[in-house]
Amino acid sequence: EVQLVESGGGLVQPGRSLKLSCAASGFTFSNYYMAWVRQAPKKGLEWVATISTSGSRTYYPDSVKGRFTISRDNAKSSLYLQMNSLKSEDTATYYCARQDRGGYFDYWGQGVMVTVSS
Amino acid sequence: DIRMTQSPASLSASLGETVNIECLASEDIYSDLAWYQQKPGKSPQLLIYNANSLQNGVPSRFSGSGSGTQYSLKINSLQSEDVATYFCQQYNNYRTFGGGTKLELK
């Protein structure tokens, strides 16, 4: 059974940093692209980052490019999201997702809440 | 950036009814479209990919269609467990989601 378990969320002040983690199990982690998707309270979904199987290629939307960094450790079956210079608009539930080679997200974690507030 | 416009934003339907949700892309996305279901307090779940392929384990009352810039999700014989918010997502050029359609029972 595919499982994705996020951790590392919490309350952080604007301008500070936070690192999210996602522990994967139930599939060969190194064979899949992985991604982060977020959802602001009562809002829709926003893709945040994608990383290739080896980690050599990363992709971001303009809203987080230069502030967020996605990375992975295939030996540990783990995905990470380093978030710097956080803004109030980054407040959201962050989901770790497995990305099928086609580009859609076929498995999602339960999500972790990040609140950016002073 | 490709913009995805979903309609309606909310929908009320009766048990057993057929429901249609539309998704319009700002440019041709060549059927690189997925649909997700998100129940209250839960993570999204994949229903449809490649515009019309049913994900394993998803009931056959769900179906997807469309091409070019226009796509739709159809739910036949609405069940109580289908109450949820539905999102479309394009993956032709990066990834963007529609704004969502909240489906409630009448």
Short mmCIF file of N, CA, C and O in Angstrom, two decimals, chain B residues 8-103:
data_model
loop_
_atom_site.label_atom_id
_atom_site.label_comp_id
_atom_site.label_asym_id
_atom_site.label_seq_id
_atom_site.Cartn_x
_atom_site.Cartn_y
_atom_site.Cartn_z
N PRO B 8 -19.96 24.47 -12.68
CA PRO B 8 -20.19 25.62 -11.81
C PRO B 8 -19.27 25.59 -10.59
O PRO B 8 -18.59 24.59 -10.36
N ALA B 9 -19.24 26.65 -9.80
CA ALA B 9 -18.44 26.68 -8.58
C ALA B 9 -19.09 25.83 -7.49
O ALA B 9 -18.41 25.28 -6.63
N SER B 10 -20.41 25.75 -7.53
CA SER B 10 -21.14 24.89 -6.60
C SER B 10 -22.35 24.31 -7.30
O SER B 10 -22.84 24.86 -8.30
N LEU B 11 -22.80 23.19 -6.77
CA LEU B 11 -23.84 22.42 -7.45
C LEU B 11 -24.62 21.63 -6.41
O LEU B 11 -24.02 21.03 -5.51
N SER B 12 -25.94 21.64 -6.53
CA SER B 12 -26.78 20.86 -5.65
C SER B 12 -27.58 19.87 -6.49
O SER B 12 -28.22 20.28 -7.46
N ALA B 13 -27.53 18.61 -6.14
CA ALA B 13 -28.20 17.58 -6.94
C ALA B 13 -28.82 16.53 -6.03
O ALA B 13 -28.42 16.37 -4.88
N SER B 14 -29.77 15.79 -6.57
CA SER B 14 -30.48 14.76 -5.81
C SER B 14 -29.84 13.40 -6.01
O SER B 14 -29.17 13.16 -7.03
N LEU B 15 -30.05 12.51 -5.05
CA LEU B 15 -29.57 11.13 -5.19
C LEU B 15 -30.13 10.52 -6.47
O LEU B 15 -31.30 10.71 -6.81
N GLY B 16 -29.26 9.82 -7.19
CA GLY B 16 -29.67 9.16 -8.43
C GLY B 16 -29.58 10.04 -9.67
O GLY B 16 -29.70 9.55 -10.79
N GLU B 17 -29.34 11.32 -9.45
CA GLU B 17 -29.27 12.27 -10.57
C GLU B 17 -27.92 12.15 -11.29
O GLU B 17 -26.95 11.64 -10.73
N THR B 18 -27.86 12.63 -12.52
CA THR B 18 -26.61 12.73 -13.27
C THR B 18 -26.07 14.15 -13.16
O THR B 18 -26.82 15.11 -13.32
N VAL B 19 -24.78 14.24 -12.88
CA VAL B 19 -24.13 15.54 -12.65
C VAL B 19 -23.01 15.74 -13.66
O VAL B 19 -22.27 14.80 -13.97
N ASN B 20 -22.89 16.95 -14.18
CA ASN B 20 -21.80 17.30 -15.09
C ASN B 20 -21.04 18.51 -14.57
O ASN B 20 -21.65 19.51 -14.16
N ILE B 21 -19.73 18.41 -14.59
CA ILE B 21 -18.85 19.50 -14.18
C ILE B 21 -17.92 19.80 -15.36
O ILE B 21 -17.39 18.89 -15.98
N GLU B 22 -17.78 21.09 -15.66
CA GLU B 22 -17.01 21.50 -16.82
C GLU B 22 -15.67 22.12 -16.42
O GLU B 22 -15.55 22.74 -15.36
N CYS B 23 -14.71 21.99 -17.30
CA CYS B 23 -13.39 22.59 -17.10
C CYS B 23 -12.91 23.13 -18.44
O CYS B 23 -12.87 22.39 -19.44
N LEU B 24 -12.58 24.41 -18.46
CA LEU B 24 -12.13 25.07 -19.69
C LEU B 24 -10.69 25.53 -19.51
O LEU B 24 -10.38 26.26 -18.57
N ALA B 25 -9.83 25.09 -20.44
CA ALA B 25 -8.43 25.50 -20.40
C ALA B 25 -8.22 26.73 -21.27
O ALA B 25 -8.92 26.92 -22.28
N SER B 26 -7.25 27.56 -20.91
CA SER B 26 -7.00 28.79 -21.65
C SER B 26 -6.30 28.53 -22.98
O SER B 26 -6.21 29.43 -23.83
N GLU B 27 -5.78 27.31 -23.15
CA GLU B 27 -5.21 26.90 -24.42
C GLU B 27 -5.32 25.38 -24.54
O GLU B 27 -5.65 24.70 -23.56
N ASP B 28 -5.03 24.87 -25.71
CA ASP B 28 -5.13 23.43 -25.95
C ASP B 28 -4.19 22.66 -25.01
O ASP B 28 -2.99 22.96 -24.96
N ILE B 29 -4.73 21.71 -24.27
CA ILE B 29 -3.91 20.92 -23.35
C ILE B 29 -3.83 19.45 -23.79
O ILE B 29 -3.34 18.61 -23.05
N TYR B 30 -4.33 19.15 -24.98
CA TYR B 30 -4.12 17.85 -25.61
C TYR B 30 -4.48 16.68 -24.70
O TYR B 30 -3.75 15.69 -24.64
N SER B 31 -5.58 16.81 -24.00
CA SER B 31 -6.14 15.77 -23.12
C SER B 31 -5.26 15.46 -21.92
O SER B 31 -5.45 14.43 -21.27
N ASP B 32 -4.31 16.34 -21.61
CA ASP B 32 -3.48 16.16 -20.40
C ASP B 32 -4.25 16.74 -19.21
O ASP B 32 -3.88 17.77 -18.64
N LEU B 33 -5.32 16.04 -18.85
CA LEU B 33 -6.23 16.55 -17.84
C LEU B 33 -6.61 15.45 -16.87
O LEU B 33 -6.90 14.32 -17.28
N ALA B 34 -6.61 15.80 -15.58
CA ALA B 34 -7.02 14.89 -14.52
C ALA B 34 -8.15 15.52 -13.71
O ALA B 34 -8.29 16.74 -13.68
N TRP B 35 -8.93 14.64 -13.09
CA TRP B 35 -9.98 15.07 -12.17
C TRP B 35 -9.72 14.44 -10.80
O TRP B 35 -9.35 13.26 -10.70
N TYR B 36 -9.94 15.23 -9.76
CA TYR B 36 -9.75 14.76 -8.38
C TYR B 36 -11.02 15.01 -7.58
O TYR B 36 -11.75 15.98 -7.85
N GLN B 37 -11.21 14.17 -6.58
CA GLN B 37 -12.31 14.32 -5.63
C GLN B 37 -11.68 14.59 -4.26
O GLN B 37 -10.77 13.88 -3.85
N GLN B 38 -12.19 15.61 -3.57
CA GLN B 38 -11.72 15.88 -2.21
C GLN B 38 -12.91 15.97 -1.27
O GLN B 38 -13.72 16.88 -1.37
N LYS B 39 -12.99 15.01 -0.36
CA LYS B 39 -14.03 15.03 0.65
C LYS B 39 -13.59 15.92 1.82
O LYS B 39 -12.39 16.11 2.02
N PRO B 40 -14.55 16.47 2.56
CA PRO B 40 -14.21 17.40 3.65
C PRO B 40 -13.19 16.82 4.63
O PRO B 40 -13.34 15.70 5.11
N GLY B 41 -12.12 17.57 4.86
CA GLY B 41 -11.09 17.17 5.80
C GLY B 41 -10.14 16.10 5.30
O GLY B 41 -9.32 15.60 6.06
N LYS B 42 -10.24 15.75 4.02
CA LYS B 42 -9.42 14.67 3.46
C LYS B 42 -8.52 15.18 2.34
O LYS B 42 -8.68 16.30 1.85
N SER B 43 -7.59 14.34 1.94
CA SER B 43 -6.71 14.66 0.82
C SER B 43 -7.45 14.43 -0.49
O SER B 43 -8.38 13.62 -0.55
N PRO B 44 -7.03 15.10 -1.56
CA PRO B 44 -7.62 14.81 -2.88
C PRO B 44 -7.31 13.38 -3.31
O PRO B 44 -6.28 12.81 -2.92
N GLN B 45 -8.21 12.82 -4.11
CA GLN B 45 -8.01 11.48 -4.67
C GLN B 45 -8.21 11.55 -6.17
O GLN B 45 -9.17 12.18 -6.65
N LEU B 46 -7.34 10.89 -6.89
CA LEU B 46 -7.41 10.87 -8.35
C LEU B 46 -8.59 10.04 -8.82
O LEU B 46 -8.77 8.90 -8.41
N LEU B 47 -9.40 10.63 -9.71
CA LEU B 47 -10.53 9.92 -10.30
C LEU B 47 -10.25 9.54 -11.76
O LEU B 47 -10.47 8.40 -12.17
N ILE B 48 -9.82 10.51 -12.54
CA ILE B 48 -9.69 10.39 -13.99
C ILE B 48 -8.35 10.98 -14.41
O ILE B 48 -7.93 12.02 -13.86
N TYR B 49 -7.67 10.37 -15.36
CA TYR B 49 -6.46 10.95 -15.93
C TYR B 49 -6.52 10.81 -17.45
O TYR B 49 -7.34 10.04 -17.98
N ASN B 50 -5.68 11.56 -18.13
CA ASN B 50 -5.71 11.57 -19.61
C ASN B 50 -7.12 11.84 -20.13
O ASN B 50 -7.53 11.28 -21.15
N ALA B 51 -7.82 12.69 -19.43
CA ALA B 51 -9.16 13.17 -19.77
C ALA B 51 -10.28 12.15 -19.62
O ALA B 51 -11.40 12.51 -19.26
N ASN B 52 -9.98 10.86 -19.90
CA ASN B 52 -11.07 9.89 -19.90
C ASN B 52 -10.71 8.51 -19.35
O ASN B 52 -11.51 7.57 -19.46
N SER B 53 -9.54 8.38 -18.73
CA SER B 53 -9.13 7.09 -18.17
C SER B 53 -9.47 7.04 -16.69
O SER B 53 -9.06 7.91 -15.92
N LEU B 54 -10.18 5.98 -16.30
CA LEU B 54 -10.63 5.84 -14.93
C LEU B 54 -9.52 5.25 -14.07
O LEU B 54 -8.95 4.20 -14.41
N GLN B 55 -9.18 5.91 -12.98
CA GLN B 55 -8.16 5.39 -12.06
C GLN B 55 -8.66 4.09 -11.43
O GLN B 55 -9.86 3.92 -11.17
N ASN B 56 -7.75 3.17 -11.17
CA ASN B 56 -8.09 1.89 -10.54
C ASN B 56 -8.87 2.12 -9.25
O ASN B 56 -8.49 2.94 -8.40
N GLY B 57 -9.96 1.38 -9.09
CA GLY B 57 -10.73 1.44 -7.86
C GLY B 57 -11.82 2.50 -7.85
O GLY B 57 -12.63 2.54 -6.91
N VAL B 58 -11.86 3.35 -8.85
CA VAL B 58 -12.88 4.41 -8.91
C VAL B 58 -14.16 3.83 -9.53
O VAL B 58 -14.09 3.17 -10.57
N PRO B 59 -15.31 4.08 -8.92
CA PRO B 59 -16.57 3.52 -9.45
C PRO B 59 -16.83 3.95 -10.89
O PRO B 59 -16.51 5.08 -11.28
N SER B 60 -17.44 3.06 -11.64
CA SER B 60 -17.66 3.30 -13.07
C SER B 60 -18.72 4.37 -13.34
O SER B 60 -18.91 4.77 -14.49
N ARG B 61 -19.41 4.84 -12.30
CA ARG B 61 -20.37 5.93 -12.51
C ARG B 61 -19.65 7.26 -12.80
O ARG B 61 -20.28 8.22 -13.24
N PHE B 62 -18.34 7.30 -12.55
CA PHE B 62 -17.55 8.48 -12.89
C PHE B 62 -16.98 8.30 -14.30
O PHE B 62 -16.45 7.23 -14.64
N SER B 63 -17.06 9.35 -15.11
CA SER B 63 -16.45 9.30 -16.43
C SER B 63 -15.99 10.69 -16.83
O SER B 63 -16.52 11.70 -16.36
N GLY B 64 -14.98 10.71 -17.69
CA GLY B 64 -14.45 11.97 -18.18
C GLY B 64 -14.46 12.01 -19.69
O GLY B 64 -14.37 10.97 -20.35
N SER B 65 -14.57 13.21 -20.24
CA SER B 65 -14.56 13.37 -21.69
C SER B 65 -14.00 14.74 -22.03
O SER B 65 -13.79 15.59 -21.15
N GLY B 66 -13.78 14.94 -23.32
CA GLY B 66 -13.33 16.24 -23.79
C GLY B 66 -12.05 16.17 -24.58
O GLY B 66 -11.39 15.13 -24.66
N SER B 67 -11.71 17.31 -25.17
CA SER B 67 -10.48 17.44 -25.94
C SER B 67 -10.20 18.92 -26.13
O SER B 67 -11.06 19.77 -25.86
N GLY B 68 -9.01 19.21 -26.63
CA GLY B 68 -8.67 20.60 -26.88
C GLY B 68 -8.64 21.43 -25.60
O GLY B 68 -7.79 21.24 -24.75
N THR B 69 -9.60 22.34 -25.51
CA THR B 69 -9.68 23.20 -24.33
C THR B 69 -10.87 22.90 -23.43
O THR B 69 -10.98 23.47 -22.35
N GLN B 70 -11.78 22.01 -23.86
CA GLN B 70 -13.01 21.77 -23.11
C GLN B 70 -13.11 20.34 -22.62
O GLN B 70 -13.03 19.39 -23.41
N TYR B 71 -13.35 20.20 -21.32
CA TYR B 71 -13.39 18.89 -20.67
C TYR B 71 -14.55 18.84 -19.68
O TYR B 71 -15.00 19.88 -19.19
N SER B 72 -15.00 17.61 -19.41
CA SER B 72 -16.08 17.48 -18.44
C SER B 72 -15.95 16.19 -17.65
O SER B 72 -15.39 15.21 -18.11
N LEU B 73 -16.47 16.25 -16.43
CA LEU B 73 -16.59 15.10 -15.54
C LEU B 73 -18.07 14.82 -15.37
O LEU B 73 -18.84 15.72 -15.07
N LYS B 74 -18.44 13.56 -15.56
CA LYS B 74 -19.83 13.16 -15.42
C LYS B 74 -19.95 12.15 -14.30
O LYS B 74 -19.15 11.20 -14.21
N ILE B 75 -20.95 12.35 -13.44
CA ILE B 75 -21.24 11.39 -12.39
C ILE B 75 -22.65 10.88 -12.63
O ILE B 75 -23.61 11.66 -12.57
N ASN B 76 -22.76 9.62 -12.93
CA ASN B 76 -24.08 8.99 -13.13
C ASN B 76 -24.63 8.49 -11.80
O ASN B 76 -23.86 8.07 -10.93
N SER B 77 -25.92 8.56 -11.66
CA SER B 77 -26.59 7.99 -10.49
C SER B 77 -25.90 8.43 -9.18
O SER B 77 -25.31 7.61 -8.47
N LEU B 78 -25.98 9.70 -8.89
CA LEU B 78 -25.29 10.30 -7.75
C LEU B 78 -25.58 9.56 -6.46
O LEU B 78 -26.72 9.23 -6.14
N GLN B 79 -24.51 9.27 -5.72
CA GLN B 79 -24.61 8.61 -4.42
C GLN B 79 -24.24 9.59 -3.31
O GLN B 79 -23.53 10.58 -3.55
N SER B 80 -24.64 9.30 -2.08
CA SER B 80 -24.37 10.20 -0.96
C SER B 80 -22.86 10.37 -0.74
O SER B 80 -22.41 11.45 -0.34
N GLU B 81 -22.12 9.31 -1.02
CA GLU B 81 -20.66 9.38 -0.79
C GLU B 81 -19.93 10.23 -1.84
O GLU B 81 -18.72 10.44 -1.74
N ASP B 82 -20.67 10.72 -2.84
CA ASP B 82 -20.06 11.57 -3.87
C ASP B 82 -20.05 13.04 -3.46
O ASP B 82 -19.50 13.87 -4.19
N VAL B 83 -20.64 13.36 -2.32
CA VAL B 83 -20.59 14.73 -1.82
C VAL B 83 -19.13 15.09 -1.54
O VAL B 83 -18.45 14.45 -0.72
N ALA B 84 -18.64 16.10 -2.24
CA ALA B 84 -17.22 16.43 -2.21
C ALA B 84 -16.99 17.67 -3.05
O ALA B 84 -17.91 18.18 -3.69
N THR B 85 -15.75 18.12 -3.07
CA THR B 85 -15.33 19.15 -4.01
C THR B 85 -14.48 18.49 -5.08
O THR B 85 -13.63 17.65 -4.78
N TYR B 86 -14.72 18.86 -6.32
CA TYR B 86 -14.04 18.25 -7.46
C TYR B 86 -13.15 19.29 -8.14
O TYR B 86 -13.55 20.44 -8.33
N PHE B 87 -11.93 18.87 -8.47
CA PHE B 87 -10.96 19.74 -9.11
C PHE B 87 -10.47 19.12 -10.42
O PHE B 87 -10.21 17.92 -10.47
N CYS B 88 -10.31 19.96 -11.43
CA CYS B 88 -9.61 19.52 -12.63
C CYS B 88 -8.17 20.02 -12.54
O CYS B 88 -7.88 20.97 -11.80
N GLN B 89 -7.28 19.40 -13.29
CA GLN B 89 -5.86 19.78 -13.29
C GLN B 89 -5.27 19.49 -14.66
O GLN B 89 -5.44 18.39 -15.19
N GLN B 90 -4.57 20.47 -15.23
CA GLN B 90 -3.87 20.23 -16.49
C GLN B 90 -2.40 19.93 -16.20
O GLN B 90 -1.82 20.48 -15.25
N TYR B 91 -1.81 19.06 -16.99
CA TYR B 91 -0.39 18.75 -16.84
C TYR B 91 0.34 18.80 -18.19
O TYR B 91 1.37 18.17 -18.38
N ASN B 92 -0.22 19.57 -19.11
CA ASN B 92 0.43 19.72 -20.41
C ASN B 92 1.63 20.66 -20.32
O ASN B 92 2.65 20.44 -20.97
N ASN B 93 1.50 21.71 -19.50
CA ASN B 93 2.55 22.70 -19.32
C ASN B 93 2.60 23.06 -17.84
O ASN B 93 1.72 23.78 -17.35
N TYR B 94 3.61 22.55 -17.15
CA TYR B 94 3.61 22.60 -15.69
C TYR B 94 2.29 22.02 -15.20
O TYR B 94 1.75 21.10 -15.81
N ARG B 95 1.79 22.48 -14.09
CA ARG B 95 0.52 21.96 -13.55
C ARG B 95 -0.29 23.09 -12.96
O ARG B 95 0.20 23.84 -12.13
N THR B 96 -1.56 23.16 -13.37
CA THR B 96 -2.47 24.12 -12.76
C THR B 96 -3.82 23.45 -12.54
O THR B 96 -4.22 22.57 -13.31
N PHE B 97 -4.48 23.91 -11.48
CA PHE B 97 -5.77 23.35 -11.09
C PHE B 97 -6.90 24.33 -11.40
O PHE B 97 -6.69 25.55 -11.38
N GLY B 98 -8.07 23.78 -11.59
CA GLY B 98 -9.27 24.59 -11.62
C GLY B 98 -9.64 25.02 -10.22
O GLY B 98 -9.10 24.50 -9.24
N GLY B 99 -10.58 25.93 -10.12
CA GLY B 99 -10.96 26.49 -8.82
C GLY B 99 -11.80 25.57 -7.95
O GLY B 99 -12.00 25.85 -6.77
N GLY B 100 -12.32 24.50 -8.53
CA GLY B 100 -13.10 23.55 -7.75
C GLY B 100 -14.60 23.71 -7.93
O GLY B 100 -15.09 24.80 -8.20
N THR B 101 -15.32 22.59 -7.79
CA THR B 101 -16.77 22.56 -7.81
C THR B 101 -17.24 21.82 -6.57
O THR B 101 -16.91 20.64 -6.40
N LYS B 102 -17.98 22.51 -5.73
CA LYS B 102 -18.49 21.90 -4.50
C LYS B 102 -19.84 21.27 -4.79
O LYS B 102 -20.79 21.96 -5.17
N LEU B 103 -19.93 19.96 -4.61
CA LEU B 103 -21.14 19.21 -4.90
C LEU B 103 -21.84 18.85 -3.60
O LEU B 103 -21.26 18.22 -2.72
#
